[in-house]
Short mmCIF file of C-alpha atoms in Angstrom, two decimals:
data_model
loop_
_atom_site.label_atom_id
_atom_site.label_comp_id
_atom_site.label_asym_id
_atom_site.label_seq_id
_atom_site.Cartn_x
_atom_site.Cartn_y
_atom_site.Cartn_z
CA UNK F 83 -0.07 -0.05 -0.15
CA UNK F 84 1.30 3.25 -0.97
CA UNK F 85 2.76 5.51 1.71
CA UNK F 86 1.31 8.44 -0.25
CA UNK F 87 -1.69 8.93 -2.59
CA UNK F 88 -0.02 11.65 -4.76
CA UNK F 89 -0.01 15.30 -4.33
CA UNK F 90 -3.13 17.42 -5.01
CA UNK F 91 -2.47 20.75 -6.41
CA UNK F 92 -2.55 23.83 -3.92
CA UNK F 93 -5.21 26.52 -4.57
CA UNK F 94 -3.48 29.48 -6.72
CA UNK F 95 -2.08 32.14 -4.23
CA UNK F 96 -4.50 35.38 -4.61
CA UNK F 97 -2.73 37.84 -6.79
CA UNK F 98 -1.96 41.01 -5.18
CA UNK F 99 -2.86 44.48 -6.43
CA UNK F 100 0.34 45.86 -4.62
CA UNK F 101 3.91 44.69 -5.06
CA UNK F 102 4.22 42.71 -1.65
CA UNK F 103 7.70 44.23 -0.91
CA UNK F 104 6.17 47.52 -0.85
CA UNK F 105 3.46 46.12 1.65
CA UNK F 106 3.26 44.73 5.05
CA UNK F 107 6.06 42.28 6.37
CA UNK F 108 4.12 39.24 5.52
CA UNK F 109 4.55 39.26 1.62
CA UNK F 110 1.07 37.22 0.71
CA UNK F 111 -0.62 39.41 3.53
CA UNK F 112 -1.20 42.57 1.61
CA UNK F 113 -3.99 43.85 -0.26
CA UNK F 114 -5.51 41.24 -2.85
CA UNK F 115 -7.93 43.81 -4.55
CA UNK F 116 -7.65 47.06 -6.03
CA UNK F 117 -9.83 49.69 -4.36
CA UNK F 118 -12.35 51.47 -6.84
CA UNK F 119 -11.54 54.85 -8.42
CA UNK F 120 -14.61 56.60 -8.50
CA UNK F 121 -16.30 55.78 -5.25
CA UNK F 122 -15.19 55.31 -1.60
CA UNK F 123 -13.75 52.07 -0.68
CA UNK F 124 -15.80 49.85 1.29
CA UNK F 125 -13.19 49.67 3.97
CA UNK F 126 -9.78 51.49 4.97
CA UNK F 127 -6.26 50.37 3.74
CA UNK F 128 -3.00 50.08 5.55
CA UNK F 129 -1.41 53.30 5.36
CA UNK F 130 1.61 52.14 3.50
CA UNK F 131 -0.77 50.72 0.65
CA UNK F 132 -2.69 53.91 0.34
CA UNK F 133 0.33 56.00 0.09
CA UNK F 134 1.81 53.50 -2.76
CA UNK F 135 -1.06 53.37 -4.91
CA UNK F 136 -1.12 57.36 -4.78
CA UNK F 137 2.43 57.55 -5.45
CA UNK F 138 2.59 55.25 -8.17
CA UNK F 139 0.09 57.01 -9.99
CA UNK F 140 1.72 60.55 -9.68
CA UNK F 141 4.80 59.04 -11.18
CA UNK F 142 3.26 59.46 -14.34
CA UNK F 143 2.95 63.18 -14.21
CA UNK F 144 5.96 65.20 -15.69
CA UNK F 145 9.08 66.31 -13.81
CA UNK F 146 8.47 69.57 -12.38
CA UNK F 147 11.89 70.64 -12.35
CA UNK F 148 12.07 70.06 -16.41
CA UNK F 149 8.57 71.92 -16.88
CA UNK F 150 9.48 74.77 -18.85
CA UNK F 151 6.04 75.77 -19.24
CA UNK F 152 5.08 76.87 -15.82
CA UNK F 153 6.09 80.14 -14.16
CA UNK F 154 5.62 78.48 -10.71
CA UNK F 155 8.43 77.66 -8.16
CA UNK F 156 9.45 73.79 -8.38
CA UNK F 157 12.07 74.09 -5.73
CA UNK F 158 12.71 75.28 -2.16
CA UNK F 159 15.40 74.70 0.45
CA UNK F 160 14.70 71.75 2.86
CA UNK F 161 14.27 74.28 5.86
CA UNK F 162 11.43 75.73 4.00
CA UNK F 163 9.61 72.64 3.50
CA UNK F 164 10.29 71.85 7.28
CA UNK F 165 8.51 75.58 7.97
CA UNK F 166 5.68 74.55 5.86
CA UNK F 167 4.98 71.23 7.13
CA UNK F 168 5.04 72.81 10.60
CA UNK F 169 2.52 75.38 9.51
CA UNK F 170 0.24 73.37 7.25
CA UNK F 171 -2.45 72.73 9.85
CA UNK F 172 -2.54 76.61 10.71
CA UNK F 173 -5.70 78.26 9.18
CA UNK F 174 -4.59 81.85 7.77
CA UNK F 175 -7.96 82.96 8.38
CA UNK F 176 -7.89 82.71 12.21
CA UNK F 177 -5.79 85.69 12.98
CA UNK F 178 -6.75 85.68 16.42
CA UNK F 179 -5.83 82.26 16.93
CA UNK F 180 -2.41 82.34 15.12
CA UNK F 181 -1.27 86.03 15.70
CA UNK F 182 2.18 85.44 14.82
CA UNK F 183 1.35 84.02 11.19
CA UNK F 184 -0.75 87.14 11.04
CA UNK F 185 2.19 89.31 11.96
CA UNK F 186 4.57 87.65 9.30
CA UNK F 187 1.78 88.36 6.73
CA UNK F 188 1.80 91.97 7.70
CA UNK F 189 5.51 92.29 7.56
CA UNK F 190 5.47 90.77 4.20
CA UNK F 191 2.99 93.13 2.85
CA UNK F 192 5.31 96.09 4.50
CA UNK F 193 8.45 94.33 2.68
CA UNK F 194 6.68 94.79 -0.64
CA UNK F 195 5.50 98.16 -0.21
CA UNK F 196 8.90 99.45 0.46
CA UNK F 197 10.41 97.33 -2.51
CA UNK F 198 7.75 98.85 -4.84
CA UNK F 199 8.31 102.24 -3.70
CA UNK F 200 5.04 103.11 -1.88
CA UNK F 201 4.74 106.82 -0.75
CA UNK F 202 4.46 105.57 2.81
CA UNK F 203 4.98 101.97 3.30
CA UNK F 204 3.71 102.11 6.70
CA UNK F 205 0.32 103.12 5.40
CA UNK F 206 0.23 100.85 2.33
CA UNK F 207 -2.37 98.12 2.54
CA UNK F 208 -2.27 94.64 1.26
CA UNK F 209 -2.92 91.18 1.65
CA UNK F 210 -1.90 87.53 0.96
CA UNK F 211 -4.06 85.69 -1.61
CA UNK F 212 -4.05 82.25 -2.72
CA UNK F 213 -2.13 83.49 -6.12
CA UNK F 214 -2.29 86.49 -8.43
CA UNK F 215 -5.61 85.46 -9.92
CA UNK F 216 -7.27 86.20 -6.65
CA UNK F 217 -5.11 89.13 -6.20
CA UNK F 218 -6.30 90.45 -9.42
CA UNK F 219 -9.80 89.79 -8.68
CA UNK F 220 -9.51 92.04 -5.55
CA UNK F 221 -7.63 94.89 -7.44
CA UNK F 222 -10.44 94.85 -10.12
CA UNK F 223 -13.06 94.95 -7.40
CA UNK F 224 -11.37 97.87 -5.87
CA UNK F 225 -11.09 99.63 -9.22
CA UNK F 226 -14.93 99.10 -9.98
CA UNK F 227 -15.92 100.06 -6.75
CA UNK F 228 -14.04 103.19 -6.63
CA UNK F 229 -15.39 104.10 -10.03
CA UNK F 230 -18.93 103.43 -9.12
CA UNK F 231 -18.57 105.95 -6.17
CA UNK F 232 -17.53 108.60 -8.54
CA UNK F 233 -20.38 107.77 -11.16
CA UNK F 234 -22.98 106.94 -8.40
CA UNK F 235 -25.60 109.21 -10.48
CA UNK F 236 -25.14 107.03 -13.72
CA UNK F 237 -24.24 103.62 -12.32
CA UNK F 238 -26.06 101.12 -12.26
CA UNK F 239 -28.39 102.92 -14.39
CA UNK F 240 -27.16 103.69 -18.14
CA UNK F 241 -23.41 103.28 -17.47
CA UNK F 242 -21.58 100.23 -18.22
CA UNK F 243 -17.91 99.82 -16.68
CA UNK F 244 -15.09 98.83 -18.74
CA UNK F 245 -11.57 97.78 -17.97
CA UNK F 246 -8.63 98.42 -20.73
CA UNK F 247 -5.85 95.79 -20.99
CA UNK F 248 -3.91 93.74 -23.83
CA UNK F 249 -5.05 90.65 -25.47
CA UNK F 250 -2.21 89.11 -24.08
CA UNK F 251 -3.44 89.35 -20.10
CA UNK F 252 -3.60 86.23 -18.00
CA UNK F 253 -7.24 84.29 -18.34
CA UNK F 254 -7.93 85.33 -14.74
CA UNK F 255 -8.51 89.18 -15.92
CA UNK F 256 -11.17 87.77 -18.53
CA UNK F 257 -12.81 85.92 -15.55
CA UNK F 258 -12.91 89.01 -13.28
CA UNK F 259 -14.64 91.06 -16.40
CA UNK F 260 -17.18 87.77 -16.72
CA UNK F 261 -17.86 87.44 -12.70
CA UNK F 262 -18.12 91.22 -12.04
CA UNK F 263 -19.98 92.40 -15.24
CA UNK F 264 -17.23 94.53 -16.58
CA UNK F 265 -16.87 95.15 -20.28
CA UNK F 266 -13.28 93.71 -21.36
CA UNK F 267 -11.80 96.11 -23.79
CA UNK F 268 -8.83 94.10 -25.16
CA UNK F 269 -5.90 95.77 -27.40
CA UNK F 270 -5.17 93.33 -29.79
CA UNK F 271 -1.75 92.29 -31.10
CA UNK F 272 -0.52 93.89 -34.24
CA UNK F 273 2.61 92.77 -36.24
CA UNK F 274 5.44 92.33 -33.75
CA UNK F 275 3.84 94.28 -31.03
CA UNK F 276 2.74 91.41 -28.82
CA UNK F 277 1.35 93.59 -25.83
CA UNK F 278 -0.38 96.69 -24.95
CA UNK F 279 1.02 99.96 -26.05
CA UNK F 280 0.43 103.36 -24.41
CA UNK F 281 -1.48 104.93 -27.44
CA UNK F 282 -3.81 102.11 -27.64
CA UNK F 283 -4.27 101.80 -24.02
CA UNK F 284 -5.52 105.60 -23.97
CA UNK F 285 -7.62 105.49 -27.11
CA UNK F 286 -9.95 102.92 -25.58
CA UNK F 287 -10.58 104.64 -22.51
CA UNK F 288 -13.61 106.76 -21.69
CA UNK F 289 -16.10 108.02 -19.02
CA UNK F 290 -16.76 104.33 -18.01
CA UNK F 291 -13.10 102.88 -17.89
CA UNK F 292 -12.57 101.73 -14.27
CA UNK F 293 -8.75 101.27 -14.60
CA UNK F 294 -6.15 100.30 -17.39
CA UNK F 295 -4.22 96.72 -16.36
CA UNK F 296 -0.48 96.81 -17.56
CA UNK F 297 1.50 93.51 -17.12
CA UNK F 298 4.81 93.47 -16.07
CA UNK F 299 5.65 90.27 -17.84
CA UNK F 300 3.48 88.79 -20.55
CA UNK F 301 3.17 85.36 -20.19
CA UNK F 302 3.10 84.99 -23.98
CA UNK F 303 6.62 86.21 -24.54
CA UNK F 304 8.34 87.44 -21.18
CA UNK F 305 8.14 91.20 -22.40
CA UNK F 306 7.34 94.03 -19.88
CA UNK F 307 4.65 96.53 -20.93
CA UNK F 308 5.66 99.89 -20.99
CA UNK F 309 3.91 101.22 -17.65
CA UNK F 310 5.55 104.41 -17.31
CA UNK F 311 4.37 105.28 -21.03
CA UNK F 312 1.16 104.18 -20.59
CA UNK F 313 0.60 106.62 -17.27
CA UNK F 314 2.11 109.47 -19.42
CA UNK F 315 -0.48 108.60 -21.95
CA UNK F 316 -2.95 108.60 -19.09
CA UNK F 317 -1.73 111.66 -17.87
CA UNK F 318 -2.28 113.59 -21.08
CA UNK F 319 -5.61 112.02 -21.44
CA UNK F 320 -6.38 113.69 -18.16
CA UNK F 321 -5.33 116.97 -19.15
CA UNK F 322 -7.50 117.06 -22.62
CA UNK F 323 -10.55 115.47 -21.16
CA UNK F 324 -10.49 115.37 -17.47
CA UNK F 325 -10.65 111.40 -17.25
CA UNK F 326 -8.75 110.16 -14.22
CA UNK F 327 -7.90 106.77 -15.16
CA UNK F 328 -6.10 104.62 -12.61
CA UNK F 329 -3.51 101.81 -13.44
CA UNK F 330 -3.16 98.47 -11.99
CA UNK F 331 0.11 96.62 -12.61
CA UNK F 332 -0.28 92.96 -13.11
CA UNK F 333 3.11 92.06 -11.84
CA UNK F 334 2.44 88.37 -11.40
CA UNK F 335 6.29 87.80 -12.21
CA UNK F 336 7.92 90.80 -13.04
CA UNK F 337 7.16 92.69 -9.80
CA UNK F 338 9.82 90.04 -8.18
CA UNK F 339 12.06 90.47 -10.84
CA UNK F 340 12.28 94.19 -12.04
CA UNK F 341 13.09 95.53 -8.63
CA UNK F 342 16.27 93.61 -8.17
CA UNK F 343 17.83 93.42 -11.72
CA UNK F 344 16.11 96.28 -13.43
CA UNK F 345 16.46 99.14 -10.82
CA UNK F 346 16.30 101.98 -13.25
CA UNK F 347 13.04 101.02 -14.82
CA UNK F 348 10.02 102.97 -13.25
CA UNK F 349 6.78 101.00 -13.41
CA UNK F 350 5.69 100.90 -9.67
CA UNK F 351 4.21 103.30 -6.94
CA UNK F 352 6.74 106.09 -8.10
CA UNK F 353 4.33 106.81 -10.60
CA UNK F 354 1.27 108.51 -9.15
CA UNK F 355 -0.97 106.94 -11.35
CA UNK F 356 -0.14 103.39 -10.43
CA UNK F 357 -3.19 102.70 -7.72
CA UNK F 358 -2.32 98.85 -7.20
CA UNK F 359 0.02 96.17 -8.06
CA UNK F 360 -0.10 92.44 -7.46
CA UNK F 361 2.17 89.57 -7.61
CA UNK F 362 2.71 85.65 -7.53
CA UNK F 363 4.73 84.79 -4.25
CA UNK F 364 4.82 81.45 -5.83
CA UNK F 365 6.46 82.49 -9.25
CA UNK F 366 9.66 84.49 -8.87
CA UNK F 367 8.71 85.09 -5.25
CA UNK F 368 10.60 81.65 -5.04
CA UNK F 369 7.79 80.17 -2.73
CA UNK F 370 5.91 76.69 -3.52
CA UNK F 371 2.11 77.29 -4.56
CA UNK F 372 -0.02 78.96 -3.69
CA UNK F 373 0.67 82.44 -2.53
CA UNK F 374 0.25 85.80 -4.03
CA UNK F 375 0.11 89.43 -2.82
CA UNK F 376 -2.39 92.36 -3.60
CA UNK F 377 -1.04 96.02 -2.40
CA UNK F 378 -2.73 99.58 -2.94
CA UNK F 379 -0.76 102.58 -2.86
CA UNK F 380 -2.75 103.75 0.23
CA UNK F 381 -6.22 103.31 1.97
CA UNK F 382 -7.72 105.67 -0.28
CA UNK F 383 -7.25 103.05 -3.05
CA UNK F 384 -9.16 100.25 -1.35
CA UNK F 385 -12.93 101.31 -0.52
CA UNK F 386 -13.61 100.54 2.99
CA UNK F 387 -16.73 98.56 2.37
CA UNK F 388 -14.45 95.86 0.81
CA UNK F 389 -12.98 95.22 4.00
CA UNK F 390 -15.05 92.89 6.00
CA UNK F 391 -14.40 93.02 9.97
CA UNK F 392 -15.52 89.55 11.01
CA UNK F 393 -16.18 88.66 14.78
CA UNK F 394 -14.61 85.23 14.38
CA UNK F 395 -13.45 82.91 17.32
CA UNK F 396 -13.55 85.82 19.64
CA UNK F 397 -11.47 88.49 17.72
CA UNK F 398 -12.21 91.25 15.53
CA UNK F 399 -10.64 90.22 12.15
CA UNK F 400 -10.31 92.71 9.02
CA UNK F 401 -10.32 90.66 5.75
CA UNK F 402 -10.46 91.68 2.05
CA UNK F 403 -9.54 88.22 0.76
CA UNK F 404 -12.07 86.31 -1.77
CA UNK F 405 -11.13 83.06 -0.17
CA UNK F 406 -11.33 82.34 3.57
CA UNK F 407 -9.84 78.95 5.07
CA UNK F 408 -6.24 78.41 3.58
CA UNK F 409 -3.16 77.18 5.24
CA UNK F 410 -0.76 79.59 6.79
CA UNK F 411 2.34 77.50 5.38
CA UNK F 412 2.96 79.62 2.00
CA UNK F 413 2.83 82.99 3.70
CA UNK F 414 5.45 81.63 6.41
CA UNK F 415 7.44 80.44 3.41
CA UNK F 416 7.42 83.79 1.79
CA UNK F 417 8.52 85.55 5.05
CA UNK F 418 11.24 82.79 5.12
CA UNK F 419 12.36 83.20 1.71
CA UNK F 420 12.49 87.22 2.17
CA UNK F 421 14.48 86.92 5.35
CA UNK F 422 16.73 84.21 3.80
CA UNK F 423 17.61 85.92 0.80
CA UNK F 424 17.29 89.74 1.31
CA UNK F 425 17.72 92.24 -1.63
CA UNK F 426 21.32 90.92 -2.64
CA UNK F 427 19.89 87.21 -2.50
CA UNK F 428 17.08 88.00 -4.99
CA UNK F 429 19.29 89.82 -7.22
CA UNK F 430 21.43 86.91 -7.51
CA UNK F 431 18.84 84.42 -7.91
CA UNK F 432 16.73 86.72 -10.49
CA UNK F 433 20.21 87.68 -12.38
CA UNK F 434 21.16 83.94 -12.81
CA UNK F 435 17.84 83.00 -13.99
CA UNK F 436 18.03 85.93 -16.56
CA UNK F 437 21.83 84.91 -17.71
CA UNK F 438 20.66 81.21 -18.32
CA UNK F 439 17.80 82.47 -20.31
CA UNK F 440 19.54 84.79 -22.48
CA UNK F 441 22.49 82.25 -23.06
CA UNK F 442 19.82 79.44 -23.97
CA UNK F 443 18.08 81.82 -26.24
CA UNK F 444 21.54 82.79 -27.99
CA UNK F 445 22.27 79.24 -28.60
CA UNK F 446 18.82 78.31 -29.87
CA UNK F 447 19.01 81.24 -32.38
CA UNK F 448 22.53 80.06 -33.57
CA UNK F 449 21.04 76.82 -34.76
CA UNK F 450 19.45 78.65 -37.58
CA UNK F 451 16.36 76.55 -37.50
CA UNK F 452 14.17 78.98 -35.15
CA UNK F 453 13.73 82.77 -34.88
CA UNK F 454 13.67 84.43 -31.46
CA UNK F 455 10.52 86.88 -30.51
CA UNK F 456 12.24 87.78 -27.39
CA UNK F 457 15.62 87.12 -25.96
CA UNK F 458 14.96 86.72 -22.06
CA UNK F 459 16.23 90.24 -21.39
CA UNK F 460 13.11 91.13 -19.46
CA UNK F 461 11.60 88.25 -17.55
CA UNK F 462 13.82 85.04 -17.80
CA UNK F 463 11.52 83.97 -20.47
CA UNK F 464 11.71 83.93 -24.24
CA UNK F 465 9.58 82.77 -27.15
CA UNK F 466 10.61 81.64 -30.54
CA UNK F 467 9.18 79.90 -33.62
CA UNK F 468 10.58 78.08 -36.53
CA UNK F 469 12.63 79.92 -39.03
CA UNK F 470 10.80 80.95 -42.49
CA UNK F 471 12.73 78.45 -44.51
CA UNK F 472 11.93 75.50 -42.15
CA UNK F 473 9.05 73.29 -43.76
CA UNK F 474 9.52 69.89 -42.45
CA UNK F 475 8.37 70.60 -38.93
CA UNK F 476 6.59 73.00 -36.53
CA UNK F 477 6.64 74.04 -33.24
CA UNK F 478 4.06 71.33 -32.07
CA UNK F 479 6.50 68.61 -33.55
CA UNK F 480 9.45 70.23 -31.39
CA UNK F 481 7.03 70.48 -28.28
CA UNK F 482 6.00 66.68 -28.91
CA UNK F 483 9.39 65.36 -29.35
CA UNK F 484 11.09 67.00 -26.25
CA UNK F 485 8.44 65.78 -24.26
CA UNK F 486 9.77 62.25 -25.15
CA UNK F 487 12.96 63.14 -23.44
CA UNK F 488 11.16 64.57 -20.24
CA UNK F 489 11.12 68.37 -21.30
CA UNK F 490 7.77 70.06 -20.98
CA UNK F 491 8.11 72.75 -23.65
CA UNK F 492 4.74 74.56 -24.40
CA UNK F 493 3.78 75.45 -28.08
CA UNK F 494 0.75 77.57 -28.76
CA UNK F 495 -0.74 80.11 -31.18
CA UNK F 496 -0.99 83.68 -30.62
CA UNK F 497 -4.35 85.28 -30.20
CA UNK F 498 -6.57 87.35 -32.46
CA UNK F 499 -4.64 89.42 -35.30
CA UNK F 500 -1.56 87.14 -34.72
CA UNK F 501 -3.25 83.80 -34.96
CA UNK F 502 -0.88 83.03 -37.81
CA UNK F 503 1.97 82.92 -35.27
CA UNK F 504 2.79 79.79 -33.40
CA UNK F 505 5.49 79.44 -30.85
CA UNK F 506 7.62 77.59 -28.26
CA UNK F 507 8.30 79.24 -24.76
CA UNK F 508 10.90 78.70 -22.27
CA UNK F 509 10.68 79.81 -18.85
CA UNK F 510 13.82 79.77 -16.70
CA UNK F 511 13.33 79.87 -12.84
CA UNK F 512 15.37 79.37 -9.84
CA UNK F 513 16.50 75.62 -10.15
CA UNK F 514 16.83 75.52 -13.93
CA UNK F 515 20.57 75.68 -13.88
CA UNK F 516 23.11 76.37 -16.71
CA UNK F 517 23.82 72.61 -16.61
CA UNK F 518 20.28 71.71 -17.05
CA UNK F 519 20.14 74.50 -19.96
CA UNK F 520 23.34 72.52 -21.60
CA UNK F 521 21.17 69.37 -21.60
CA UNK F 522 18.12 70.87 -22.99
CA UNK F 523 20.15 72.13 -25.81
CA UNK F 524 21.94 68.86 -26.39
CA UNK F 525 18.46 67.20 -26.59
CA UNK F 526 17.33 69.88 -28.99
CA UNK F 527 20.12 69.30 -31.52
CA UNK F 528 19.67 65.28 -31.31
CA UNK F 529 16.31 65.98 -32.65
CA UNK F 530 16.62 68.28 -35.25
CA UNK F 531 18.03 65.75 -37.94
CA UNK F 532 14.97 63.44 -37.22
CA UNK F 533 12.78 66.44 -37.51
CA UNK F 534 14.06 67.65 -40.90
CA UNK F 535 13.80 64.07 -42.47
CA UNK F 536 9.76 64.47 -42.01
CA UNK F 537 8.06 65.22 -45.13
CA UNK F 538 6.19 67.87 -43.44
CA UNK F 539 4.67 69.10 -40.11
CA UNK F 540 2.89 66.01 -37.80
CA UNK F 541 0.11 68.26 -37.43
CA UNK F 542 -1.36 71.59 -38.23
CA UNK F 543 -4.08 71.35 -35.78
CA UNK F 544 -3.80 74.29 -33.26
CA UNK F 545 -5.88 71.90 -30.86
CA UNK F 546 -2.41 70.20 -30.51
CA UNK F 547 -1.26 73.36 -28.61
CA UNK F 548 -0.09 72.86 -25.18
CA UNK F 549 -1.13 74.77 -22.03
CA UNK F 550 0.47 77.90 -21.07
CA UNK F 551 -1.76 79.61 -18.77
CA UNK F 552 0.38 79.67 -15.56
#
């Protein structure tokens, strides 16, 4: 009689939805069923399993350091990260509960008022926001409310307010006009003029104009709009007609570049017509997203009725932001960066970014296959298109092929009146070093022979344009 009747096959081991070496100590005791993606799972997961599932999916995102589309800061010092982690649970709105965080916000406003040459930095008013979009909304509201006060006999009856700006403004200004029922008067691009000019701005102003928006650093090509010339044209308009049109400077990027490396450029509160300025702390303010700043020349430029005084958690809290609850981490990080760098540190960082941008632009132009629109000598940003004799490929081909090597380079078509022009744009930020610029040029050069062998552009569909609204 046999001692054994033969082996029976064991049931198959359950298939694990997560690599067991990433999971619990028991390699067969992990998760056997992937959780649903579009409804809450029935039960909890071990923290390591939940982390790994999210972490693995996010690996398919682009590398932020190689993202040449975004203006947003992608690197900070570890110490800043520690401070942000320590403050992420503090609600900025609870100023009575977190008085030191509120004090750091107040100090940042005072530092910016001094940096932007407010007549009296001690009386300039301002606040932190979640970014420039919210800051622009607040500035636009103040412009509209001041205009409405001056025209109380006509508004809201027959008068319809309008706001004058270039067609190159960030999309948040179009949103402002839509949300708050203001006519957007957009100056189109013409020829080689890709932003607002003084004569066109003044020509569109009338008794219903709440203000003119001048952009210190267009996202389309990195160029500064001529703020002083616009103010001078509006001064002349006032002399002729009596119309007193204020200017808001959208300095999302340039307001943290020009004060340090374009010190002779007059664009800020030194111009009496500039009533308010915004910037993005999370762009060239060198802070992770999201923090922005809105400042007014003096309390007179910010109508008191827009400032809410809330009895909240036992304290009287003045606030004039659109958002309410948000973490204090980014404001603390902004103060850390101001303290850490000072004027000389910011000057060194921004000058290095500009040097990298100019050097990279020159090397791209020297290839002969591209034509520069801007050279990186204002914002550390430049735009370029293919040379007139290049027919085998277009900017969308270059963007697509560079993405295969990890580089995120936006390609897009300019707005109305220059829809014939499609460009690539490179944003040089802190952390985009000369070494990375060398690698970028190497990869671009490797691509060109392949692109030239094409019979024609892969696509002429402008819907293939990549996003650039940062």
